[in-house]
Structures are given as structure tokens and as C-alpha cells.
Coordinates of C-alpha atoms in Angstrom, one line a residue:
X228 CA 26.6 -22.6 14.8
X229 CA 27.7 -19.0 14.7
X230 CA 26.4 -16.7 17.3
X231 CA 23.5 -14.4 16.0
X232 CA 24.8 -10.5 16.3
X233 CA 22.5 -8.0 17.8
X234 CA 21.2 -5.4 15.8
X235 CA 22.6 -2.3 17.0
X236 CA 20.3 -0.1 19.2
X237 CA 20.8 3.4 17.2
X238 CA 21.0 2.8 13.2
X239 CA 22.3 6.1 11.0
X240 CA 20.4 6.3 7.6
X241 CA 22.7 8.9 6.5
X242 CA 22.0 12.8 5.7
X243 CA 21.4 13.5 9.4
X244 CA 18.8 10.7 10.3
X245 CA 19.5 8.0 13.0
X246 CA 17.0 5.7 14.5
X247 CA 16.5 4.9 17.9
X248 CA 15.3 1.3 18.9
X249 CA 14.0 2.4 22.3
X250 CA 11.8 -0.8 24.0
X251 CA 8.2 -1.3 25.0
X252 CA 8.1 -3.4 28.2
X253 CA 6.0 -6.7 27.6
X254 CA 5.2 -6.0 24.3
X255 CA 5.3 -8.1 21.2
X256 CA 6.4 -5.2 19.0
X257 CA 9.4 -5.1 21.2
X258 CA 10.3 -1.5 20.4
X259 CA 9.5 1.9 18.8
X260 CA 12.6 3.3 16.1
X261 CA 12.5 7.5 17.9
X262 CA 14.0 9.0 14.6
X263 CA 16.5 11.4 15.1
X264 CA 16.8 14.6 12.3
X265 CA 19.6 16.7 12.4
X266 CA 18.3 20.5 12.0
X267 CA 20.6 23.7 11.6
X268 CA 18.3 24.8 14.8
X269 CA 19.4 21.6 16.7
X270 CA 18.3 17.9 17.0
X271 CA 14.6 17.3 16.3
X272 CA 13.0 13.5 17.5
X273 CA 10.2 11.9 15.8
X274 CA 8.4 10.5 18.4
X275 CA 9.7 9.5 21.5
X276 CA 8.6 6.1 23.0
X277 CA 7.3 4.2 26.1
X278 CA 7.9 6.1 29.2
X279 CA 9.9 3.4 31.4
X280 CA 12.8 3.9 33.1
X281 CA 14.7 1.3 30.6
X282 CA 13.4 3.2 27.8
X283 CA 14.5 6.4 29.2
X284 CA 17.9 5.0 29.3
X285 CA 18.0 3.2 26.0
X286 CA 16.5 7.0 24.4
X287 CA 19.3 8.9 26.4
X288 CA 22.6 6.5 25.6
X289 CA 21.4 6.5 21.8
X290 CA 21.0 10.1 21.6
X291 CA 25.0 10.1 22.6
X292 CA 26.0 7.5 20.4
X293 CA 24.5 9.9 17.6
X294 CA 26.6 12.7 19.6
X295 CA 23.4 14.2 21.1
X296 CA 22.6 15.2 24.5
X297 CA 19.0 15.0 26.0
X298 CA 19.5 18.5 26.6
X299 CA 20.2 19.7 23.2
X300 CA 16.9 18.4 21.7
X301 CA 15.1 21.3 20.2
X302 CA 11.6 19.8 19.1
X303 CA 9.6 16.6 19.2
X304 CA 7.4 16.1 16.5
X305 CA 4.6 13.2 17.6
X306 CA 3.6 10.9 14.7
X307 CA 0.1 10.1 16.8
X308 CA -0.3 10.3 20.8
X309 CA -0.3 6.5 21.5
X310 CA 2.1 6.0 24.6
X311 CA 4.7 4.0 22.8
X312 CA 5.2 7.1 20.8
X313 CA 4.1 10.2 23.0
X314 CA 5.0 8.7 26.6
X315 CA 8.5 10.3 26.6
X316 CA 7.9 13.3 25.3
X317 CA 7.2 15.2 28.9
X318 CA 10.4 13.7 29.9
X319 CA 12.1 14.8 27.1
X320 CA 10.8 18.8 27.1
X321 CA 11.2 18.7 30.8
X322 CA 15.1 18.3 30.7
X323 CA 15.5 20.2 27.4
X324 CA 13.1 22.9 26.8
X325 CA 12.2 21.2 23.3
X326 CA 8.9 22.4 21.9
X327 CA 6.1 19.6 21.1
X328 CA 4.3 19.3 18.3
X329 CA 1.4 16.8 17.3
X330 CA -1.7 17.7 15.1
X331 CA -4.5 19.2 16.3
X332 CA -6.9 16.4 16.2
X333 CA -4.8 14.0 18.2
X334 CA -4.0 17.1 20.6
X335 CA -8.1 17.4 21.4
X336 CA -7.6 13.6 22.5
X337 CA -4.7 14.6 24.8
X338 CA -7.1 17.5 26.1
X339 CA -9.8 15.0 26.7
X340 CA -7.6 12.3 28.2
X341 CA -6.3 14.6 31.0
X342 CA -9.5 16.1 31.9
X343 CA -11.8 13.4 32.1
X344 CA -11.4 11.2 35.5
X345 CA -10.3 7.5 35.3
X346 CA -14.0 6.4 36.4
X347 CA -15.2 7.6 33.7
X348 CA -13.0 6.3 31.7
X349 CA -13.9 3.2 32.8
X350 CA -17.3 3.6 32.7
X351 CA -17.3 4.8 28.9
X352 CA -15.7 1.4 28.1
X353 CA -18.1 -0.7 29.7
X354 CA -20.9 0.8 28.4
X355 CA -18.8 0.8 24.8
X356 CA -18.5 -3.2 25.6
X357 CA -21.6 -4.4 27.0
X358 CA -23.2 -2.1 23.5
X359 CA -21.5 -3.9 21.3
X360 CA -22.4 -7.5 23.3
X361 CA -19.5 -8.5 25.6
X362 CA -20.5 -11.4 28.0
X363 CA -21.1 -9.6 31.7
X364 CA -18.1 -11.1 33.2
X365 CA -15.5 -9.3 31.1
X366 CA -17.1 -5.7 32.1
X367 CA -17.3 -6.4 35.4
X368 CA -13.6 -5.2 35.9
X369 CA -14.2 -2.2 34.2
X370 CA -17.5 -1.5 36.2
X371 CA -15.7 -2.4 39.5
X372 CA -12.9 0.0 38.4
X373 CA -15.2 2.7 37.9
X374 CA -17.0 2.4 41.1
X375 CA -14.1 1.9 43.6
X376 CA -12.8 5.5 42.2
X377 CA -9.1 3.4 41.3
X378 CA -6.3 5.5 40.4
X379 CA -4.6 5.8 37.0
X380 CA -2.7 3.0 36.2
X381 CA -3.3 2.7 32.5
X382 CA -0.7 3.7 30.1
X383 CA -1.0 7.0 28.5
X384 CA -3.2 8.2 30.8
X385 CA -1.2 11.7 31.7
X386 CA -0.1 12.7 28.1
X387 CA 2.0 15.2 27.8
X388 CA -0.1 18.3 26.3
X389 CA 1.7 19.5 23.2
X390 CA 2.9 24.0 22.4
X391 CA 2.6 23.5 18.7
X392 CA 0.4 22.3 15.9
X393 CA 0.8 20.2 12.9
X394 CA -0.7 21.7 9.7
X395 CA -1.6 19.1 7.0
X396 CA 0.5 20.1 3.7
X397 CA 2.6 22.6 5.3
X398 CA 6.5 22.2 6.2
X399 CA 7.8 21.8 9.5
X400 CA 9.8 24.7 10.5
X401 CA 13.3 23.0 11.0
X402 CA 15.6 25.4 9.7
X403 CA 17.8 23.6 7.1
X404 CA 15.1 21.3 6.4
X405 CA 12.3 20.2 4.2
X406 CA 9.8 18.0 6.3
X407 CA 6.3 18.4 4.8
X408 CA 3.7 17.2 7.4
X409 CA 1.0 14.2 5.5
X410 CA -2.3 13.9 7.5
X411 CA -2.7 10.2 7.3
X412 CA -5.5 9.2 10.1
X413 CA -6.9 6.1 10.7
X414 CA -4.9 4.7 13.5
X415 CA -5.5 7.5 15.0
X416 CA -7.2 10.4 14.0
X417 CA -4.7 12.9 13.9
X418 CA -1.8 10.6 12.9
X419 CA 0.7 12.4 10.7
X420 CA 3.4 10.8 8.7
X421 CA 6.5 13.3 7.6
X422 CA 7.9 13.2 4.0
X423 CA 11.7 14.6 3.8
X424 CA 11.5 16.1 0.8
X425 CA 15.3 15.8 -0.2
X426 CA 17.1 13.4 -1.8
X427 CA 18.1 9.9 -0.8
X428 CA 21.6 10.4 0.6
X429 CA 22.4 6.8 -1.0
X430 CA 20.9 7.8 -4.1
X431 CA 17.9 5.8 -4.1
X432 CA 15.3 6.2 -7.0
X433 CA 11.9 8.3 -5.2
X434 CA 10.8 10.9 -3.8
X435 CA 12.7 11.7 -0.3
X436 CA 11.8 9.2 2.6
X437 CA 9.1 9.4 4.6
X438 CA 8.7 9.1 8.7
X439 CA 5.3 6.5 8.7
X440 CA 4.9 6.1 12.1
X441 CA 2.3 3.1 12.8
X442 CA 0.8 4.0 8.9
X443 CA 2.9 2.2 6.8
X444 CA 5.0 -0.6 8.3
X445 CA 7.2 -3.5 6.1
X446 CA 5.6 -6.6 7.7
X447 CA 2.2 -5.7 10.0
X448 CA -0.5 -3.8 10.1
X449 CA -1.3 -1.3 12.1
X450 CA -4.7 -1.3 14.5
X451 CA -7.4 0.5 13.2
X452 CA -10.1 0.8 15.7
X453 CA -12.7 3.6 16.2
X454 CA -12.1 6.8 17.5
X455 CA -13.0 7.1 20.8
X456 CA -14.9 10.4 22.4
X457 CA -17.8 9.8 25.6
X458 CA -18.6 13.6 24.4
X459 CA -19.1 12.5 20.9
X460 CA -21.8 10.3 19.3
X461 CA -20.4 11.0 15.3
X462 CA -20.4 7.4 13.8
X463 CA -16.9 8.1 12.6
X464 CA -15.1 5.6 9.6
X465 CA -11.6 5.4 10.6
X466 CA -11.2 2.5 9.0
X467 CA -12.4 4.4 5.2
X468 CA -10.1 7.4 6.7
X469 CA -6.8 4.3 6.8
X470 CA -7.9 3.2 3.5
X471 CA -8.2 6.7 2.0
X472 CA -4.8 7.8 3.5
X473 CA -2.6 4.7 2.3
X474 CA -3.5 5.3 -1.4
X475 CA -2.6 8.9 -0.9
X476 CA 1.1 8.1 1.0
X477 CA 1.4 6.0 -2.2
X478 CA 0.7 8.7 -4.3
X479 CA 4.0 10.2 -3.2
X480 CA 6.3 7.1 -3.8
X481 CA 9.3 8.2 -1.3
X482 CA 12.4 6.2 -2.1
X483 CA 12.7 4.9 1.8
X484 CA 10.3 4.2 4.6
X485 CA 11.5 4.9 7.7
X486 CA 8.3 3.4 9.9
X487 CA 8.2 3.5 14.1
X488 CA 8.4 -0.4 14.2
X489 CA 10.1 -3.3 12.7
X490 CA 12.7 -2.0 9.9
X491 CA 13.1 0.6 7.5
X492 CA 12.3 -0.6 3.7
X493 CA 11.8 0.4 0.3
X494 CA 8.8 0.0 -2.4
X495 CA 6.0 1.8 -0.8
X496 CA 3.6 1.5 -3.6
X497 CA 4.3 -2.3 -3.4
X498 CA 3.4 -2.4 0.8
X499 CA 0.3 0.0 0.0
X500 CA -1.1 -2.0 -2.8
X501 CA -0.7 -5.8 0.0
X502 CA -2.3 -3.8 2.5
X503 CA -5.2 -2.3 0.6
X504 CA -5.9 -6.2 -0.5
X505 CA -5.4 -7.3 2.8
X506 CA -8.4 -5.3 3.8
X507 CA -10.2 -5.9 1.3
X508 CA -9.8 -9.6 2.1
X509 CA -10.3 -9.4 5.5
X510 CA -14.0 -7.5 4.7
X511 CA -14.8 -10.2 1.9
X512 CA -14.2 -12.8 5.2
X513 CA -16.4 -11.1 7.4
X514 CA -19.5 -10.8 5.1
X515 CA -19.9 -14.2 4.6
X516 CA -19.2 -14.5 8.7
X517 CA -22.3 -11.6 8.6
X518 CA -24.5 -14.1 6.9
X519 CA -26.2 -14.7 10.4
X520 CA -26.4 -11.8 13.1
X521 CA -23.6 -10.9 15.0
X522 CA -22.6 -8.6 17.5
X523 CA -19.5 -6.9 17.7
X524 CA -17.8 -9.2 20.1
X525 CA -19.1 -12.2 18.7
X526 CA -17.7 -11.3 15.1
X527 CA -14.5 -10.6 17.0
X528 CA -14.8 -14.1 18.5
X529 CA -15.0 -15.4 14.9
X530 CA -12.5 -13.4 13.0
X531 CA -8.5 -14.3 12.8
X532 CA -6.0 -12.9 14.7
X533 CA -2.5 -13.7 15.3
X534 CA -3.7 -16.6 18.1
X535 CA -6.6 -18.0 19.2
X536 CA -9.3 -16.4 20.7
X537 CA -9.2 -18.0 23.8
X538 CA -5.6 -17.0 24.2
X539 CA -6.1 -13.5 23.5
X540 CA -5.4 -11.5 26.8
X541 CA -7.8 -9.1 28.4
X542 CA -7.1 -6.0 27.0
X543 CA -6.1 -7.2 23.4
X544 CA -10.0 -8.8 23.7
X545 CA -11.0 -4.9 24.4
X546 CA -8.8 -4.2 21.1
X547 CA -10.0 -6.5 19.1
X548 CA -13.9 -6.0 19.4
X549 CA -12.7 -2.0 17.9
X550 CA -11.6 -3.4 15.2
X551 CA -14.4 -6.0 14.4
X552 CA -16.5 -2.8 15.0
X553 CA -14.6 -0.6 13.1
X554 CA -14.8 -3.3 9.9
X555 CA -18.3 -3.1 10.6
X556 CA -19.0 0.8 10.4
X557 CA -17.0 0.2 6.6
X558 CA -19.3 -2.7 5.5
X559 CA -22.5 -0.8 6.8
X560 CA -21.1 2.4 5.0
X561 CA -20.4 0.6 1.9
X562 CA -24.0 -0.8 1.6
X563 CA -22.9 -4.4 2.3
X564 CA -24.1 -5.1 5.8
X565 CA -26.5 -3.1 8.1
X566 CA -27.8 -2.9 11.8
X567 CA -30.7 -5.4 12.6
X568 CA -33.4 -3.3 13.3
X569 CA -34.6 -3.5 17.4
X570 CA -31.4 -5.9 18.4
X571 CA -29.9 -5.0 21.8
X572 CA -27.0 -5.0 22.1
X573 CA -26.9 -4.0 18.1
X574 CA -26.4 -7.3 15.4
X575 CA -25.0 -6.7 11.8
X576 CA -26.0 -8.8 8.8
X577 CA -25.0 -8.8 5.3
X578 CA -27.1 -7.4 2.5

């Protein structure tokens, strides 16, 4: 049997772009691809990755196989401010002096991240958990958590606050370049992905290629949860917002897809059009699981994932009940399932 090669850890796309395969420790995904844009201003990063010391490294030897120093970097533009994209990015300004840019509504959870305390953190998510019915013995922790005043040990806890905005529609400014920012939320709600609008330096048919971050990726699909704000009771519909925004990144038809896992591909029309039927499938399976009452957790309980329930760890659980309630707030909005009137903790039904 012949030896399987290693895929190399920094790939060149050509016309000044190089990826990055930076890892994520102890996570499926296995890595985030930090793009790399050559700019007449200096290198530019989209994204950064999981701060770890073994991502550090892997970020700072790629950067000089691409003939880059940490220290030359002269921006960071952040996709969305999850920590496998944002966690370097203090790290990275810190030793360069790069300027950070991330748009505004993703910025405003940053803000809120750093100023509220860990207890209440923890406090927010069991209340969010025991509302939407999780059994008592899986928010104990959180409660626990919140009243022994523990320190920060969750991930992305300390983002780095970003110097610049991200305007929707606008281009970047990265002399020598033409990155247009696309506001695509749903995974997050300020969740940009970048269209380089000039041509395919292979000569592929389309329209530039596009940085998707966690938006448009060849073989998953991204988690789309809700938005979460203790200061905010908006119902928000993030998952209508992920919806909306695919059909308009497919609108633009770039020839290549560089995404922030998995691989680069081609066809983004095609990987729109199975996603959008994906969820439409998945809320199709859900009514008919709504044809008793269900709470949040217990829908979650019931719905497939990529393993059974029972061996769905801790905080994936905590994940996964977002999501079920997140498919919920679309059903309810499209007028195909509703609150049961007086339950506590709340039940949907189909109508």
C-alpha cells in the first residue's frame, strides 16, 4: 500500500493568496485555512485562528513559507468573532501593529463579551437552558459555575476588540486590491464574507473568488444558532437571516470558494442550491416531529445529528438545543408551528 502524503500546511491559490491550515485543538474540524492576501500596503490575514500555542506556531512558520514575517502583517480582517477565527488576532496586532477589522455587529458582541463577568455568563445560559426545558442536572454546572464566582476558562472569552469597521458593500481599503466586504449573517450576526473582485489567476469562468468564512463551506454546514444578548430580549431569526444571505452569495457566482474549513471548491450556485434544500428538509422533519409538544431540548433530543444523542458531549448538547431553537423561531415565523399557550418551560406545535 502506498503511504498517504500530507497535505501541505500553507496552500498558494495563485495572484497573492495562500491559505494557512492552522489547528483547533480537540476539534473535529481539525483546523481553520487563515488566508493570506498579498496587498501593495503589506500582507493582510483573513482571520486568524484558535489561540494555542501550536496554532501560534503553525500561523507563524506558514506565514514564512509564504515569505512573510509575523511582523510585517498590516491588517486582519475577521470573517465573524468565533475563537477559531478571532482568537489570534490580539496575538497577531500585538507583535505587528496590524489594524483589526470585523463588522460592527459582531464588534458589539466582543464589547459585550469583555464587559459582562463570567457569572453572568453562566447564569444567562442557565436560565437560556432550563427556558427552553433542559433536565435540572445538566444546568446544575452552569448554576454552580455562576455561584462559586469561577474564572474564565471558556474559549473566546477575552476577544480581542477590533480599530476598524466592516461596511457592507463597500471595499476594503487594501491598496492594490479589490475586496468588497458581503454582510452574510446567520452564523453570526455580523459574519462577513469577502468577494475579490478580480479575476481567477487560473482563468476560471466567474466572478472573482470569494473568502466564505463558516458561510459557505464544500461539504458541512455551518451552526446556526440564535444570537445571544442577556441585554436583549428581540426574538431574532438568524436562521431566515442564513437562508436570506446564501441565495444572495449565490447571486454573485465567484469562480472559487475559498471557505475557513475543509477545502477550497468551485460551483457556488450548486453548494447554495444543496444547502437551501437541506434546510428546507431538515424543517419539513421537524414539523411532523412538532406534531406533539415539544420543548426545545426535547426536539433537540429527537432531531439528527452527526451521532447519537446520548453521545453528544456537554457543550455540543448546549449547541444543539440553539439550533433546535433557532429552527423553531423560522417555523413559528413562517406560520407553520407556534408557542403552546401557558407551557413552562415554552412547547411548540405544528399548525
Amino acid at each position: 500500500m502506498t503511504p498517504q502524503t500530507a497535505e501541505p500546511p500553507v496552500i498558494a491559490h495563485g495572484g497573492g493568496v495562500w491559505s494557512i491550515k492552522v489547528p483547533i485543538p480537540d476539534n473535529p474540524l481539525g483546523f481553520t485555512l487563515v488566508h493570506l492576501l498579498d496587498t501593495d500596503a503589506g500582507p493582510v490575514l483573513v482571520d486568524t485562528g484558535w489561540d494555542d500555542p501550536a496554532s501560534w506556531a503553525t500561523l507563524t512558520a506558514g506565514l514564512a513559507t509564504c515569505g512573510v514575517a509575523v511582523e510585517d502583517v498590516h491588517g486582519v480582517v475577521i470573517t465573524h468573532h468565533h475563537p477559531d477565527h478571532h482568537g489570534l488576532s490580539a496575538k497577531v496586532r500585538e507583535v505587528s501593529g496590524a489594524w483589526l477589522a470585523m463588522h460592527e455587529a459582531d464588534a458589539s458582541v466582543v464589547r459585550r463579551t469583555r464587559s459582562h463577568s463570567p457569572e453572568r455568563w453562566y447564569g444567562y445560559m442557565a436560565a437560556k437552558l432550563t427556558a427552553a426545558g433542559a433536565p435540572a442536572d445538566h444546568v446544575a454546572p452552569l448554576i454552580r459555575a455562576r455561584d462559586e464566582g469561577r474564572p474564565r476558562k471558556l474559549p473566546g472569552l477575552d476577544p480581542a476588540l477590533p480599530d476598524r469597521g466592516i461596511t457592507p458593500g463597500e471595499l476594503l481599503a487594501l491598496p492594490g486590491r479589490r475586496l468588497r466586504a458581503i454582510w452574510t449573517p446567520g452564523h453570526t450576526p455580523g459574519h462577513v464574507c469577502l468577494h475579490l473582485e478580480e479575476a481567477h489567476p487560473a482563468g476560471l469562468p466567474g466572478n472573482g473568488r470569494l473568502f466564505s468564512g463558516d458561510h459557505l463551506l464544500p461539504g458541512i454546514t455551518p451552526h446556526i444558532g440564535l444570537y445571544e444578548d442577556p441585554e436583549d430580549d428581540t426574538v431574532t431569526d438568524p436562521l431566515g437571516d442564513y437562508l436570506d444571505s446564501l441565495e444572495r452569495v449565490g447571486r454573485l457566482d465567484p469562480a472559487e470558494v475559498l471557505p475557513a474549513h475543509q477545502r477550497a471548491f468551485t460551483d457556488a450556485p450548486a453548494r447554495v442550491r444543496a444547502l437551501l434544500a437541506h434546510h428546507e428538509e431538515r424543517l419539513t422533519g421537524l414539523l411532523t416531529l412538532l406534531a406533539e409538544p415539544l420543548t426545545p431540548w426535547r426536539l433537540a433530543e429527537r432531531m439528527e445529528w452527526n451521532r447519537p444523542w446520548a453521545d453528544i458531549p456537554y457543550g455540543s448538547r448546549n449547541i444543539a438545543v440553539s439550533e433546535a431553537e433557532a429552527h423553531v423561531r423560522r417555523l413559528v415565523k413562517l406560520g407553520r408551528a407556534e408557542a403552546v399557550p401557558g407551557s413552562d418551560p415554552v412547547t411548540y406545535v405544528a399548525v
